[in-house]
CSV table of C-alpha atoms and ligand atoms in Angstrom, one decimal:
chain,number,residue,atom,x,y,z
A,1,UNK,CA,1.8,-15.2,-7.6
A,2,UNK,CA,4.9,-14.9,-9.7
A,3,UNK,CA,6.8,-18.1,-8.8
A,4,UNK,CA,5.9,-21.7,-8.5
A,5,UNK,CA,6.6,-23.3,-5.2
A,6,UNK,CA,7.7,-27.0,-4.8
A,7,UNK,CA,4.5,-28.8,-3.8
A,8,UNK,CA,6.4,-30.8,-1.2
A,9,UNK,CA,8.2,-27.7,0.0
A,10,UNK,CA,8.0,-25.9,3.4
A,11,UNK,CA,5.9,-22.8,3.9
A,12,UNK,CA,6.6,-20.6,6.9
A,13,UNK,CA,4.0,-18.0,7.7
A,14,UNK,CA,4.6,-15.1,10.1
A,15,UNK,CA,1.4,-13.5,11.4
A,16,UNK,CA,0.8,-10.4,13.4
A,17,UNK,CA,-2.1,-8.5,14.9
A,18,UNK,CA,-3.6,-7.5,11.5
A,19,UNK,CA,-4.8,-11.0,10.8
A,20,UNK,CA,-7.0,-10.9,14.0
A,21,UNK,CA,-8.3,-7.4,13.5
A,22,UNK,CA,-11.4,-8.5,11.5
A,23,UNK,CA,-12.1,-10.9,14.3
A,24,UNK,CA,-12.6,-7.9,16.6
A,25,UNK,CA,-9.1,-7.8,18.3
A,26,UNK,CA,-7.2,-4.5,18.3
A,27,UNK,CA,-3.8,-4.2,16.6
A,28,UNK,CA,-1.1,-2.3,18.4
A,29,UNK,CA,0.0,0.4,16.0
A,30,UNK,CA,-3.1,1.1,13.9
A,31,UNK,CA,-5.1,4.3,14.7
A,32,UNK,CA,-6.7,3.9,18.1
A,33,UNK,CA,-4.8,0.6,18.6
A,34,UNK,CA,-3.5,-0.8,21.9
A,35,UNK,CA,-0.4,1.5,22.1
A,36,UNK,CA,-2.7,4.5,21.7
A,37,UNK,CA,-4.7,3.3,24.8
A,38,UNK,CA,-1.8,2.4,27.1
A,39,UNK,CA,1.9,3.1,27.4
A,40,UNK,CA,3.9,0.1,26.2
A,41,UNK,CA,6.7,0.9,28.7
A,42,UNK,CA,4.1,0.4,31.5
A,43,UNK,CA,2.5,-2.9,30.3
A,44,UNK,CA,4.9,-4.6,27.9
A,45,UNK,CA,8.3,-4.5,29.7
A,46,UNK,CA,9.7,-6.4,32.7
A,47,UNK,CA,10.5,-3.0,34.3
A,48,UNK,CA,6.8,-1.9,34.0
A,49,UNK,CA,5.7,-5.2,35.6
A,50,UNK,CA,8.2,-4.7,38.5
A,51,UNK,CA,6.9,-1.1,39.0
A,52,UNK,CA,3.2,-1.9,38.9
A,53,UNK,CA,2.4,-5.6,38.7
A,54,UNK,CA,-1.3,-5.0,39.4
A,55,UNK,CA,-1.6,-2.6,36.4
A,56,UNK,CA,0.0,-5.2,34.1
A,57,UNK,CA,-2.1,-8.0,35.5
A,58,UNK,CA,-5.3,-5.9,35.0
A,59,UNK,CA,-4.3,-5.1,31.4
A,60,UNK,CA,-3.8,-8.8,30.5
A,61,UNK,CA,-6.8,-9.9,32.6
A,62,UNK,CA,-9.0,-7.6,30.4
A,63,UNK,CA,-7.6,-9.0,27.2
A,64,UNK,CA,-7.9,-12.6,28.5
A,65,UNK,CA,-11.5,-12.0,29.5
A,66,UNK,CA,-12.2,-10.8,26.0
A,67,UNK,CA,-11.0,-14.1,24.6
A,68,UNK,CA,-12.8,-16.2,27.1
A,69,UNK,CA,-16.1,-14.3,27.4
A,70,UNK,CA,-16.5,-12.7,23.9
A,71,UNK,CA,-15.0,-15.8,22.1
A,72,UNK,CA,-13.8,-13.9,19.0
A,73,UNK,CA,-14.1,-16.2,16.0
A,74,UNK,CA,-11.4,-16.9,13.4
A,75,UNK,CA,-12.0,-14.9,10.2
A,76,UNK,CA,-11.6,-16.1,6.6
A,77,UNK,CA,-7.9,-15.2,6.8
A,78,UNK,CA,-7.3,-17.7,9.7
A,79,UNK,CA,-9.5,-20.3,8.1
A,80,UNK,CA,-7.6,-20.1,4.8
A,81,UNK,CA,-4.3,-20.8,6.6
A,82,UNK,CA,-5.9,-23.9,8.3
A,83,UNK,CA,-7.0,-25.1,4.9
A,84,UNK,CA,-3.4,-24.5,3.6
A,85,UNK,CA,-2.0,-26.6,6.4
A,86,UNK,CA,-4.6,-29.3,5.7
A,87,UNK,CA,-4.2,-29.5,1.9
A,88,UNK,CA,-0.6,-28.5,1.2
A,89,UNK,CA,1.4,-31.7,0.6
A,90,UNK,CA,4.5,-30.2,2.3
A,91,UNK,CA,5.1,-28.7,5.7
A,92,UNK,CA,3.2,-25.5,6.8
A,93,UNK,CA,4.4,-23.7,10.0
A,94,UNK,CA,2.6,-20.7,11.5
A,95,UNK,CA,4.9,-18.5,13.5
A,96,UNK,CA,2.6,-16.0,15.2
A,97,UNK,CA,3.4,-12.9,17.1
A,98,UNK,CA,-0.1,-13.0,18.4
A,99,UNK,CA,-1.0,-14.2,21.8
A,100,UNK,CA,-4.6,-14.9,20.9
A,101,UNK,CA,-5.9,-18.5,20.1
A,102,UNK,CA,-7.4,-17.8,16.7
A,103,UNK,CA,-5.0,-20.0,14.7
A,104,UNK,CA,-5.8,-22.9,17.0
A,105,UNK,CA,-9.6,-22.2,16.8
A,106,UNK,CA,-9.3,-22.1,13.0
A,107,UNK,CA,-7.7,-25.6,13.0
A,108,UNK,CA,-4.0,-25.1,12.5
A,109,UNK,CA,-1.9,-27.5,14.5
A,110,UNK,CA,1.6,-26.5,13.6
A,111,UNK,CA,2.0,-23.2,15.4
A,112,UNK,CA,4.7,-21.4,17.3
A,113,UNK,CA,3.6,-18.5,19.5
A,114,UNK,CA,6.9,-16.6,19.5
A,115,UNK,CA,5.5,-13.8,21.8
A,116,UNK,CA,3.6,-16.3,24.1
A,117,UNK,CA,0.0,-17.1,24.8
A,118,UNK,CA,-2.6,-15.1,26.7
A,119,UNK,CA,-4.4,-18.3,27.8
A,120,UNK,CA,-1.2,-19.5,29.7
A,121,UNK,CA,0.6,-18.2,32.7
A,122,UNK,CA,4.2,-18.8,33.9
A,123,UNK,CA,5.9,-18.8,37.3
A,124,UNK,CA,9.0,-16.7,37.6
A,125,UNK,CA,10.1,-18.9,40.5
A,126,UNK,CA,9.7,-22.5,39.1
A,127,UNK,CA,9.4,-21.7,35.4
A,128,UNK,CA,6.2,-23.8,35.1
A,129,UNK,CA,3.9,-22.9,32.2
A,130,UNK,CA,0.2,-23.8,32.4
A,131,UNK,CA,-3.2,-23.1,30.8
A,132,UNK,CA,-5.1,-20.3,32.5
A,133,UNK,CA,-8.5,-18.8,31.6
A,134,UNK,CA,-9.3,-16.7,34.7
A,135,UNK,CA,-8.0,-13.4,36.1
A,136,UNK,CA,-4.6,-13.5,37.6
A,137,UNK,CA,-4.0,-11.5,40.8
A,138,UNK,CA,-0.7,-10.4,42.3
A,139,UNK,CA,-1.4,-12.7,45.3
A,140,UNK,CA,-2.5,-15.8,43.3
A,141,UNK,CA,-0.3,-18.6,44.4
A,142,UNK,CA,1.6,-20.8,41.9
A,143,UNK,CA,-0.2,-24.1,41.4
A,144,UNK,CA,3.1,-25.8,40.9
A,145,UNK,CA,5.5,-24.4,43.6
A,146,UNK,CA,2.9,-22.6,45.8
A,147,UNK,CA,4.9,-19.4,45.9
A,148,UNK,CA,2.8,-16.2,46.1
A,149,UNK,CA,3.4,-13.3,43.7
A,150,UNK,CA,5.5,-15.2,41.2
A,151,UNK,CA,2.9,-15.7,38.5
A,152,UNK,CA,2.8,-13.6,35.3
A,153,UNK,CA,1.1,-13.8,31.9
A,154,UNK,CA,3.0,-16.2,29.5
A,155,UNK,CA,3.9,-13.4,27.1
A,156,UNK,CA,7.1,-11.9,25.8
A,157,UNK,CA,7.8,-8.3,26.7
A,158,UNK,CA,10.3,-5.9,25.2
A,159,UNK,CA,13.8,-6.9,26.2
A,160,UNK,CA,12.9,-10.5,26.6
A,161,UNK,CA,13.9,-13.4,24.3
A,162,UNK,CA,11.0,-14.5,22.0
A,163,UNK,CA,10.2,-18.2,22.3
A,164,UNK,CA,11.4,-21.2,20.2
A,165,UNK,CA,13.8,-19.0,18.2
A,166,UNK,CA,16.1,-21.9,17.2
A,167,UNK,CA,13.1,-23.9,15.8
A,168,UNK,CA,12.0,-20.8,13.9
A,169,UNK,CA,15.3,-20.1,12.2
A,170,UNK,CA,15.6,-23.8,11.3
A,171,UNK,CA,12.3,-23.6,9.6
A,172,UNK,CA,13.2,-20.4,7.8
A,173,UNK,CA,16.3,-22.1,6.6
A,174,UNK,CA,14.2,-24.9,5.1
A,175,UNK,CA,11.5,-22.6,3.7
A,176,UNK,CA,10.5,-22.6,0.0
A,177,UNK,CA,8.0,-19.8,0.7
A,178,UNK,CA,7.9,-17.2,3.4
A,179,UNK,CA,4.6,-15.4,3.9
A,180,UNK,CA,4.2,-12.4,6.3
A,181,UNK,CA,0.6,-11.5,7.1
A,182,UNK,CA,-0.8,-8.5,9.1
A,183,UNK,CA,2.4,-7.3,10.8
A,184,UNK,CA,3.8,-3.8,10.7
A,185,UNK,CA,7.4,-4.9,10.7
A,186,UNK,CA,8.3,-2.8,13.7
A,187,UNK,CA,9.3,-5.4,16.2
A,188,UNK,CA,12.5,-7.6,16.0
A,189,UNK,CA,13.5,-10.3,15.6
A,190,UNK,CA,10.2,-11.0,13.6
A,191,UNK,CA,10.7,-7.9,11.5
A,192,UNK,CA,14.1,-9.4,10.4
A,193,UNK,CA,12.8,-12.7,9.1
A,194,UNK,CA,12.4,-11.5,5.5
A,195,UNK,CA,16.1,-10.4,5.5
A,196,UNK,CA,17.1,-13.7,7.2
A,197,UNK,CA,15.4,-15.8,4.4
A,198,UNK,CA,17.2,-13.7,1.8
A,199,UNK,CA,20.5,-14.4,3.4
A,200,UNK,CA,19.8,-18.1,4.0
A,201,UNK,CA,19.3,-18.8,0.3
A,202,UNK,CA,16.6,-16.6,-1.0
A,203,UNK,CA,13.2,-18.5,-0.8
A,204,UNK,CA,10.3,-16.6,-2.3
A,205,UNK,CA,8.8,-14.1,0.1
A,206,UNK,CA,5.5,-12.4,0.1
A,207,UNK,CA,3.8,-9.7,2.3
A,208,UNK,CA,0.0,-9.8,2.7
A,209,UNK,CA,-1.0,-6.7,4.6
A,210,UNK,CA,-3.5,-3.9,4.7
A,211,UNK,CA,-0.7,-1.5,3.8
A,212,UNK,CA,3.0,-1.6,3.2
A,213,UNK,CA,5.0,-2.6,6.4
A,214,UNK,CA,8.4,-1.1,7.3
A,215,UNK,CA,10.2,-3.9,5.4
A,216,UNK,CA,7.9,-4.0,2.4
A,217,UNK,CA,10.6,-3.3,-0.2
A,218,UNK,CA,12.5,-6.5,1.0
A,219,UNK,CA,9.7,-8.8,-0.2
A,220,UNK,CA,9.7,-10.4,-3.6
A,221,UNK,CA,5.9,-10.0,-3.8
A,222,UNK,CA,3.4,-7.8,-2.0
A,223,UNK,CA,-0.4,-8.0,-1.9
A,224,UNK,CA,-2.4,-5.3,-0.1
A,225,UNK,CA,-5.9,-5.6,1.3
A,226,UNK,CA,-7.8,-6.9,4.3
A,227,UNK,CA,-6.6,-10.3,5.5
A,228,UNK,CA,-10.1,-11.8,5.2
A,229,UNK,CA,-9.8,-11.2,1.4
A,230,UNK,CA,-6.2,-11.4,0.4
A,231,UNK,CA,-5.2,-14.4,2.4
A,232,UNK,CA,-8.0,-16.8,1.1
A,233,UNK,CA,-7.3,-15.6,-2.5
A,234,UNK,CA,-3.5,-16.2,-2.1
A,235,UNK,CA,-4.0,-19.6,-0.5
A,236,UNK,CA,-6.4,-20.7,-3.2
A,237,UNK,CA,-3.9,-19.7,-5.9
A,238,UNK,CA,-1.2,-21.5,-4.1
A,239,UNK,CA,-3.2,-24.7,-3.7
A,240,UNK,CA,-4.2,-24.6,-7.4
A,241,UNK,CA,-1.0,-23.7,-9.0
A,242,UNK,CA,1.8,-24.4,-6.4
B,301,BJW,C1,-4.2,-5.6,8.6
B,301,BJW,C2,-5.5,-5.5,8.9
B,301,BJW,C3,-6.3,-6.3,8.2
B,301,BJW,C4,-4.5,-4.0,10.1
B,301,BJW,N1,-5.8,-7.2,7.4
B,301,BJW,N2,-3.7,-6.5,7.8
B,301,BJW,C5,16.5,-1.2,18.2
B,301,BJW,C6,16.6,-1.7,17.0
B,301,BJW,C7,16.2,-3.0,16.7
B,301,BJW,C8,15.6,-3.8,17.7
B,301,BJW,C9,15.5,-3.3,19.0
B,301,BJW,C10,15.9,-2.0,19.2
B,301,BJW,N3,15.7,-1.7,20.5
B,301,BJW,C11,15.1,-2.8,21.1
B,301,BJW,C12,15.0,-3.8,20.1
B,301,BJW,C13,14.4,-5.1,20.3
B,301,BJW,C14,12.9,-5.1,20.5
B,301,BJW,C15,12.3,-4.3,19.3
B,301,BJW,O1,12.1,-4.8,18.3
B,301,BJW,N4,12.0,-3.0,19.5
B,301,BJW,C16,11.5,-2.2,18.4
B,301,BJW,C17,10.2,-1.6,18.9
B,301,BJW,C18,12.5,-1.3,18.0
B,301,BJW,N5,12.4,-6.4,20.5
B,301,BJW,C19,12.4,-7.1,21.6
B,301,BJW,O2,12.7,-6.7,22.7
B,301,BJW,C20,12.1,-8.6,21.5
B,301,BJW,N6,13.1,-9.4,22.1
B,301,BJW,C21,14.4,-9.4,21.5
B,301,BJW,O3,14.7,-8.8,20.6
B,301,BJW,O4,15.2,-10.3,22.2
B,301,BJW,C22,16.6,-10.4,21.7
B,301,BJW,C23,16.7,-11.2,20.5
B,301,BJW,C24,17.4,-10.7,19.3
B,301,BJW,C25,17.6,-11.5,18.2
B,301,BJW,C26,17.1,-12.8,18.2
B,301,BJW,C27,16.4,-13.3,19.3
B,301,BJW,C28,16.3,-12.5,20.4
B,301,BJW,C29,10.8,-8.9,22.2
B,301,BJW,C30,9.6,-8.3,21.5
B,301,BJW,C31,8.3,-8.5,22.4
B,301,BJW,C32,7.1,-7.9,21.7
B,301,BJW,N7,6.0,-8.0,22.6
B,301,BJW,C33,4.7,-7.4,22.1
B,301,BJW,C34,3.7,-7.4,23.4
B,301,BJW,C35,3.6,-8.7,24.1
B,301,BJW,C36,2.4,-9.5,23.7
B,301,BJW,C37,1.0,-8.8,23.8
B,301,BJW,O5,0.8,-8.0,24.8
B,301,BJW,O6,0.2,-8.9,23.0
B,301,BJW,O7,4.2,-8.2,21.1
B,301,BJW,S1,4.8,-5.8,21.4
B,301,BJW,C38,3.6,-6.0,20.2
B,301,BJW,O8,4.2,-5.8,18.9
B,301,BJW,C39,3.2,-7.5,20.3
B,301,BJW,C40,3.1,-7.8,18.9
B,301,BJW,O9,3.3,-9.2,18.7
B,301,BJW,C41,4.3,-7.0,18.3
B,301,BJW,C42,4.2,-6.9,16.8
B,301,BJW,O10,3.1,-6.1,16.4
B,301,BJW,P1,2.3,-6.5,15.1
B,301,BJW,O11,1.7,-7.8,15.1
B,301,BJW,O12,3.2,-6.2,13.9
B,301,BJW,O13,1.1,-5.4,15.1
B,301,BJW,P2,1.0,-3.9,14.6
B,301,BJW,O14,-0.2,-3.3,15.3
B,301,BJW,O15,2.3,-3.2,14.7
B,301,BJW,O16,0.7,-4.0,13.1
B,301,BJW,C43,-0.5,-4.5,12.6
B,301,BJW,C44,-0.4,-4.6,11.0
B,301,BJW,O17,-1.6,-5.2,10.5
B,301,BJW,C45,-0.3,-3.2,10.3
B,301,BJW,O18,0.8,-3.2,9.4
B,301,BJW,C46,-1.6,-3.0,9.7
B,301,BJW,O19,-1.5,-2.3,8.4
B,301,BJW,C47,-2.1,-4.4,9.4
B,301,BJW,N8,-3.5,-4.6,9.4
B,301,BJW,N9,-5.7,-4.4,9.8
B,301,BJW,C48,-4.5,-7.2,7.2
B,301,BJW,N10,-7.7,-6.3,8.4
């Protein structure tokens, strides 16, 4: 690490699919990843859901079942971030693009799921959001408003507004350190956060990833390797030296 961070300062950490890969969950854009298995236009757009809701429900049912039945475990990368939240004197906020629950399982409390959560559903009629660990069918009725066919996974598709954006930008504005972990930098607005922190006053930014992301040159510091190795090492140095 090439700059000391105020020990009472705010750390904002953006995570992506790469941090969960060593826990057995596929990334999207790595070789053989999710977008090599299914067409994103079919399963990750409101138009795809309108065209074929059953196909979309099946896609998310399978991924939800993987979380519920296989119970993937947080890896040392997740666990290091939980330790950072526990031991860092200042504020630590995880902003994750991931819809899995591995940051919660690791012990982090201060988490924003900007692309939603697989273990929740939402109703397009009454906007209720509730925990859900079973399959969702196109004729499941909404437990809140009892309409049929109005439930969908609580995830953010292309063309939809990511969640809690105001809170995220407020935290980025306050940040003394911005860390980006396991994300390819393809998807906005998350891919623009590194640029945003530069414009907001230039807090230190670091990318921890398997290989350089699209925005790699915008970071002040870059560390490459598997999240299970580079994240614990970076967190240890941060806790030791600030
Ligand atoms: C490891 C590792 C290991 C591997 N250790 N690392 C033209 C220009 C600019 C923007 C747009 C445009 N046209 C449309 C847009 C906007 C659009 C967008 O960005 N499109 C681009 C594709 C061009 N974005 C949107 O529509 C978003 N909404 C929006 O913009 O609203 C308007 C708005 C604007 C400004 C402010 C506020 C609002 C919504 C995006 C929704 C994304 N949804 C998905 C799917 C839903 C959830 C799900 O099914 O899971 O979210 S897409 C998918 O990509 C998923 C992910 O969260 C997201 C990011 O992927 P991620 O995490 O980066 O994964 P990968 O696979 O890409 O990368 C993995 C990385 O890990 C790699 O780098 C590996 O090297 C690394 N890795 N193993 C460490 N062991």
